[in-house]
PDB file of C-alpha atoms in Angstrom:
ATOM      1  CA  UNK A1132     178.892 168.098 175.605  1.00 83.00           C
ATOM      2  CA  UNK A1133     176.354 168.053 178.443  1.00 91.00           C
ATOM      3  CA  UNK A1134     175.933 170.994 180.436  1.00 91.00           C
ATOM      4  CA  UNK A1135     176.976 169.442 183.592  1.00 93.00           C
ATOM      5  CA  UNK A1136     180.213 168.558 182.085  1.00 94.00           C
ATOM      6  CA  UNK A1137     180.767 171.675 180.512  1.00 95.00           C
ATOM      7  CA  UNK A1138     180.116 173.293 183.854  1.00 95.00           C
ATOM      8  CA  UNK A1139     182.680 170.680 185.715  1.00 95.00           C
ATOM      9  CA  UNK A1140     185.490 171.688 182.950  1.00 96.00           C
ATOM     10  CA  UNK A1141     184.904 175.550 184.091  1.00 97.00           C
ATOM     11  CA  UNK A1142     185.226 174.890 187.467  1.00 96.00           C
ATOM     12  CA  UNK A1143     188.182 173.038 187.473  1.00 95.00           C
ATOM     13  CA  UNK A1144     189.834 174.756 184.644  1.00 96.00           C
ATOM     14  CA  UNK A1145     189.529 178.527 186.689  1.00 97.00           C
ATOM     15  CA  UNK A1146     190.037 176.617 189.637  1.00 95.00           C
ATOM     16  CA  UNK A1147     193.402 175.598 188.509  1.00 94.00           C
ATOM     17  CA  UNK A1148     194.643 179.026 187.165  1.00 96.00           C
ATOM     18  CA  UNK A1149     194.120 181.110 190.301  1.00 97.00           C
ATOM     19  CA  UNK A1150     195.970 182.219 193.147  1.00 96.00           C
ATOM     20  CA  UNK A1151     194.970 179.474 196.065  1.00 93.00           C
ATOM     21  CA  UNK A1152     193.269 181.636 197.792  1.00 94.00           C
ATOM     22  CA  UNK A1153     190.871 182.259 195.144  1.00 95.00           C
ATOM     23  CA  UNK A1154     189.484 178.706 194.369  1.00 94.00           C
ATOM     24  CA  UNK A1155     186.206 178.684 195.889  1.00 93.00           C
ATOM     25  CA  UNK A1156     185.618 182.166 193.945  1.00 94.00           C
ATOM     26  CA  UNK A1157     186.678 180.692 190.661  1.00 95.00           C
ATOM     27  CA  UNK A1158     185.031 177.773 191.027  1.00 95.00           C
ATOM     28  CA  UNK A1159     181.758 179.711 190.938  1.00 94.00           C
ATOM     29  CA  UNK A1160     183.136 181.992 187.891  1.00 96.00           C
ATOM     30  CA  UNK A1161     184.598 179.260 186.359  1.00 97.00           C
ATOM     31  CA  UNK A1162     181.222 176.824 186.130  1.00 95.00           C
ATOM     32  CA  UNK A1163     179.540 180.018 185.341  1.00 96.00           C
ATOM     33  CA  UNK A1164     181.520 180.982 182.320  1.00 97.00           C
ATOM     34  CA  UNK A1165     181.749 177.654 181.119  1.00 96.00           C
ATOM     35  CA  UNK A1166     178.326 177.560 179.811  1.00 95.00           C
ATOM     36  CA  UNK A1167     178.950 180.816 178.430  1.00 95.00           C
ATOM     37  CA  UNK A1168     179.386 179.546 174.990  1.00 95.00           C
ATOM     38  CA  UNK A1169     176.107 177.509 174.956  1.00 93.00           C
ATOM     39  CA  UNK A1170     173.517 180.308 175.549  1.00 92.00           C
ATOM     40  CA  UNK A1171     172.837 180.405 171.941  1.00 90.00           C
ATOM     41  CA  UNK A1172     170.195 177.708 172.247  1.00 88.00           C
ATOM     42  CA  UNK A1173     167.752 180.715 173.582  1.00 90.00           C
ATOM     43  CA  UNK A1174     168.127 182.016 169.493  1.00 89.00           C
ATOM     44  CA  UNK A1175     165.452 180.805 167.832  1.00 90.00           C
ATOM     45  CA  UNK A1176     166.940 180.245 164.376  1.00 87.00           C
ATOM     46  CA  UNK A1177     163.078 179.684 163.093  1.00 88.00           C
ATOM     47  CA  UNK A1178     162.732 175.889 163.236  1.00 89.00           C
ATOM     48  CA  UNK A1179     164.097 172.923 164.809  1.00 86.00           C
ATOM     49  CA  UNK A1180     167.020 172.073 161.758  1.00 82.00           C
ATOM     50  CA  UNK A1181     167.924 175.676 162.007  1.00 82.00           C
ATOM     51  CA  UNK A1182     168.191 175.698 165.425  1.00 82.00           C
ATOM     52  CA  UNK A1183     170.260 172.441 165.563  1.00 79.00           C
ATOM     53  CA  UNK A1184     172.774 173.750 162.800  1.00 76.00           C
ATOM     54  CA  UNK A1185     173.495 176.865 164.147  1.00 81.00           C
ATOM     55  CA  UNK A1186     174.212 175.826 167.544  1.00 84.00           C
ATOM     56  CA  UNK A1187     177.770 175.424 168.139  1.00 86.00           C
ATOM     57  CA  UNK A1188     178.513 178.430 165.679  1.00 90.00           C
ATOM     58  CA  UNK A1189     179.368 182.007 166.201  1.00 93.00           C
ATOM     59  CA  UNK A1190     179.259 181.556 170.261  1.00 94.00           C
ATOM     60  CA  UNK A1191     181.723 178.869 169.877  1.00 95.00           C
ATOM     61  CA  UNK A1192     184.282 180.718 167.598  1.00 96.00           C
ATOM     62  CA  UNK A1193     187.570 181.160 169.094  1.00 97.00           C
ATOM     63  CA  UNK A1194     187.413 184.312 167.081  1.00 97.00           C
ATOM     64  CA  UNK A1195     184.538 185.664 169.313  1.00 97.00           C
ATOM     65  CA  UNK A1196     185.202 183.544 172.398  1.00 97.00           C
ATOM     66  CA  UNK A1197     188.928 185.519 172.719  1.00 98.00           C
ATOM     67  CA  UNK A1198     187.897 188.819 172.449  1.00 98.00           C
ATOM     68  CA  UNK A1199     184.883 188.170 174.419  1.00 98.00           C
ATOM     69  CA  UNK A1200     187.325 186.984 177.485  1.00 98.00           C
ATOM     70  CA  UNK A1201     189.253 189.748 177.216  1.00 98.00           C
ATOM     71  CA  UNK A1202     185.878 191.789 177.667  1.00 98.00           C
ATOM     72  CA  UNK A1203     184.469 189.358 180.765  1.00 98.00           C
ATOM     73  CA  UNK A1204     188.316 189.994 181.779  1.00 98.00           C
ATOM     74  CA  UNK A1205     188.532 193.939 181.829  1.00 98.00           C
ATOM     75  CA  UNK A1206     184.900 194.004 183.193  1.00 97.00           C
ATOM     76  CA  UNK A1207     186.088 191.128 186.179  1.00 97.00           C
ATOM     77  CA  UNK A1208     189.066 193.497 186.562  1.00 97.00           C
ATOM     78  CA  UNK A1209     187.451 196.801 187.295  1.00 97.00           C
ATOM     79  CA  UNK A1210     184.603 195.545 189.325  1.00 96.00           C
ATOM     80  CA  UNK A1211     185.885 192.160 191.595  1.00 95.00           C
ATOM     81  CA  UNK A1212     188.866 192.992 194.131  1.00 95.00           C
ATOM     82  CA  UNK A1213     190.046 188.982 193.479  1.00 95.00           C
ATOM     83  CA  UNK A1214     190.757 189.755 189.912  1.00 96.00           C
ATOM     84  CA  UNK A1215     192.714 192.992 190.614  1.00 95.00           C
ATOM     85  CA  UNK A1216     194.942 191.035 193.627  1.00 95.00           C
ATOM     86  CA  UNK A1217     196.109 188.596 190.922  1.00 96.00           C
ATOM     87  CA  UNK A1218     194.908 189.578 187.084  1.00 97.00           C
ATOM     88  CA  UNK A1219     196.938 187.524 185.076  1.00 97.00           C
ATOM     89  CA  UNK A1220     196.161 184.625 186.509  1.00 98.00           C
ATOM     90  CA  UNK A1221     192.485 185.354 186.318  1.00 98.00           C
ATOM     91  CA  UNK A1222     193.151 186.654 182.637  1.00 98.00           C
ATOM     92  CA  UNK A1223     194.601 182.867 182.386  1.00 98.00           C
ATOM     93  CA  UNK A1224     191.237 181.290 184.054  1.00 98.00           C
ATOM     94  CA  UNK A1225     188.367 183.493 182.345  1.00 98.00           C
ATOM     95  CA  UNK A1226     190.173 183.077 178.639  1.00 98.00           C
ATOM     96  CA  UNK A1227     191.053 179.110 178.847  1.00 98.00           C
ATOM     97  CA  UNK A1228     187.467 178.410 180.264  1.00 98.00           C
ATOM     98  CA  UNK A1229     185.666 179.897 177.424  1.00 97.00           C
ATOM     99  CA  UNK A1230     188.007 178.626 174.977  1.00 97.00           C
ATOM    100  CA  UNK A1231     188.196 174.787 176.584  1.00 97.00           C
ATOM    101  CA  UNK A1232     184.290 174.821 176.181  1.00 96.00           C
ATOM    102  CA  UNK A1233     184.285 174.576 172.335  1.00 96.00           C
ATOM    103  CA  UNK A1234     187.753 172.938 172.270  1.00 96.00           C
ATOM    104  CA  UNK A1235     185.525 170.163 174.452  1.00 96.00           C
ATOM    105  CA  UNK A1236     182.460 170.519 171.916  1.00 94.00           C
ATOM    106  CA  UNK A1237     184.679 169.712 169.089  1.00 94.00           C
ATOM    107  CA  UNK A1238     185.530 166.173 170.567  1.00 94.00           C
ATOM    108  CA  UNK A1239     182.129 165.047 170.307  1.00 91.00           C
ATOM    109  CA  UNK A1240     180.447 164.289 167.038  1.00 90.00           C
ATOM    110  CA  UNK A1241     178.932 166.794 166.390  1.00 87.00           C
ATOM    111  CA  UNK A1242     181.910 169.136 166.674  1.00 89.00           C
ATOM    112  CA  UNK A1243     182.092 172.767 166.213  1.00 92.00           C
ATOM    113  CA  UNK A1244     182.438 175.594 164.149  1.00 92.00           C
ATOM    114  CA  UNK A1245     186.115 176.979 165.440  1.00 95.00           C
ATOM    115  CA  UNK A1246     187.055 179.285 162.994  1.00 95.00           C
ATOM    116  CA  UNK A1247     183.328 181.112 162.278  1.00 94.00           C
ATOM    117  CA  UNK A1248     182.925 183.249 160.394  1.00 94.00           C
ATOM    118  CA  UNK A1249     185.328 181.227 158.006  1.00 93.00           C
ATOM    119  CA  UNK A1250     183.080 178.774 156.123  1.00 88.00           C
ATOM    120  CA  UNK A1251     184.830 175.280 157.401  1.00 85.00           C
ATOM    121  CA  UNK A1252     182.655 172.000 157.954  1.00 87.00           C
ATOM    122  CA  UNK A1253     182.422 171.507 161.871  1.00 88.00           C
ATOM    123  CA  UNK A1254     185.360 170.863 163.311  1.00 92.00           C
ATOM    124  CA  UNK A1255     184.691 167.175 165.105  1.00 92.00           C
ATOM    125  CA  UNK A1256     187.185 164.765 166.197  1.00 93.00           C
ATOM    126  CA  UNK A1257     184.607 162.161 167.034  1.00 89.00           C
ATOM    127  CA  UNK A1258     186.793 161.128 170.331  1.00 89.00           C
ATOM    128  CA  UNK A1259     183.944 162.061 173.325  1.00 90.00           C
ATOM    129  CA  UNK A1260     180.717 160.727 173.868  1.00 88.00           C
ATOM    130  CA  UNK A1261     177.918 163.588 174.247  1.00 88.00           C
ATOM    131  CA  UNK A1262     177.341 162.492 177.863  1.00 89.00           C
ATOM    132  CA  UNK A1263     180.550 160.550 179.073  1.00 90.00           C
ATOM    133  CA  UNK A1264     180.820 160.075 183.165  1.00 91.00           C
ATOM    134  CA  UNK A1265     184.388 158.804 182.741  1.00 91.00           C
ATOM    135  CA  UNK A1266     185.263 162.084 181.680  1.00 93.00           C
ATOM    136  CA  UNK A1267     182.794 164.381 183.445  1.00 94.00           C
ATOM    137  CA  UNK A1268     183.002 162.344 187.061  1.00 94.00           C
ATOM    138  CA  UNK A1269     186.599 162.990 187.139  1.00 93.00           C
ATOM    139  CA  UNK A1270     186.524 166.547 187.038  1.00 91.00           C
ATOM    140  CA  UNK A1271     183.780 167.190 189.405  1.00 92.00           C
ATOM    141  CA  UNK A1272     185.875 164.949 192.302  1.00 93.00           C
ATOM    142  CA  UNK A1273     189.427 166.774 191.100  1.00 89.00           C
ATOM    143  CA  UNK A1274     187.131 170.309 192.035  1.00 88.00           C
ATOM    144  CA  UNK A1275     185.963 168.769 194.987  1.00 88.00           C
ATOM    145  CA  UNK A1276     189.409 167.880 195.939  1.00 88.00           C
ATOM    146  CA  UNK A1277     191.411 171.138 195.059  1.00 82.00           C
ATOM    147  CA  UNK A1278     188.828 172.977 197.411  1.00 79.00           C
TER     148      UNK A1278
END
């Protein structure tokens, strides 16, 4: 998916696991970690295929993407009063963002590689369009309306 709609998912995804008086933080930490997954484009793989095929691999695995939550988690925990007032709700929000981004990722088709390492073919559902405003314009005004 876009970036803008990955960042819209984040938002309203944190947004909707926290404490009420926490929205407007989570929005910021939800659109934030929502594009966690797709900093991998900065690899350089060594050439333009490469580069294409290996997006959407180990930074999308919900084997790294879990653990790594738990990490963003303990770190959000220790440092950010918000997420020590309420933690399992922010423990809900900072897992289920990361995880929703390749969850959205694999509804396009292109899909995703879920389970790397494990040598499966992209997971791809084929049920998204890469850009889609029906999908993305809805969560930006749901955001804009929870806050």
């Amino acid at each position: 998916m876009d970036s803008l709609t990955q960042i819209a998912l984040g938002a309203a995804v944190a947004t909707i696991c926290v404490p009420q008086h926490h929205r407007r933080k989570a929005v910021l930490i939800g659109a934030i970690l929502g594009t966690v997954p797709d900093l991998d484009v900065f690899i350089d793989y060594g050439d333009a295929v490469s580069n294409f095929t290996y997006h959407r691999g180990f930074s999308h695995s919900l084997f790294v993407l879990i653990p790594l939550s738990l990490f963003i988690w303990a770190l959000l925990k220790k440092f950010y009063e918000p997420v020590r007032n309420a933690p399992l709700p922010w423990l809900l929000a900072v897992s289920l963002t990361l995880i929703t981004h390749p969850l959205l990722d694999a509804h396009t088709v292109y899909g995703t590689q879920l389970f790397w390492p494990l040598t499966f073919p992209p997971i791809m559902w084929s049920t998204i369009f890469i850009i889609d405003p029906l999908y993305t314009l809805p969560l930006l005004i749901g955001v804009i309306v929870i806050l």
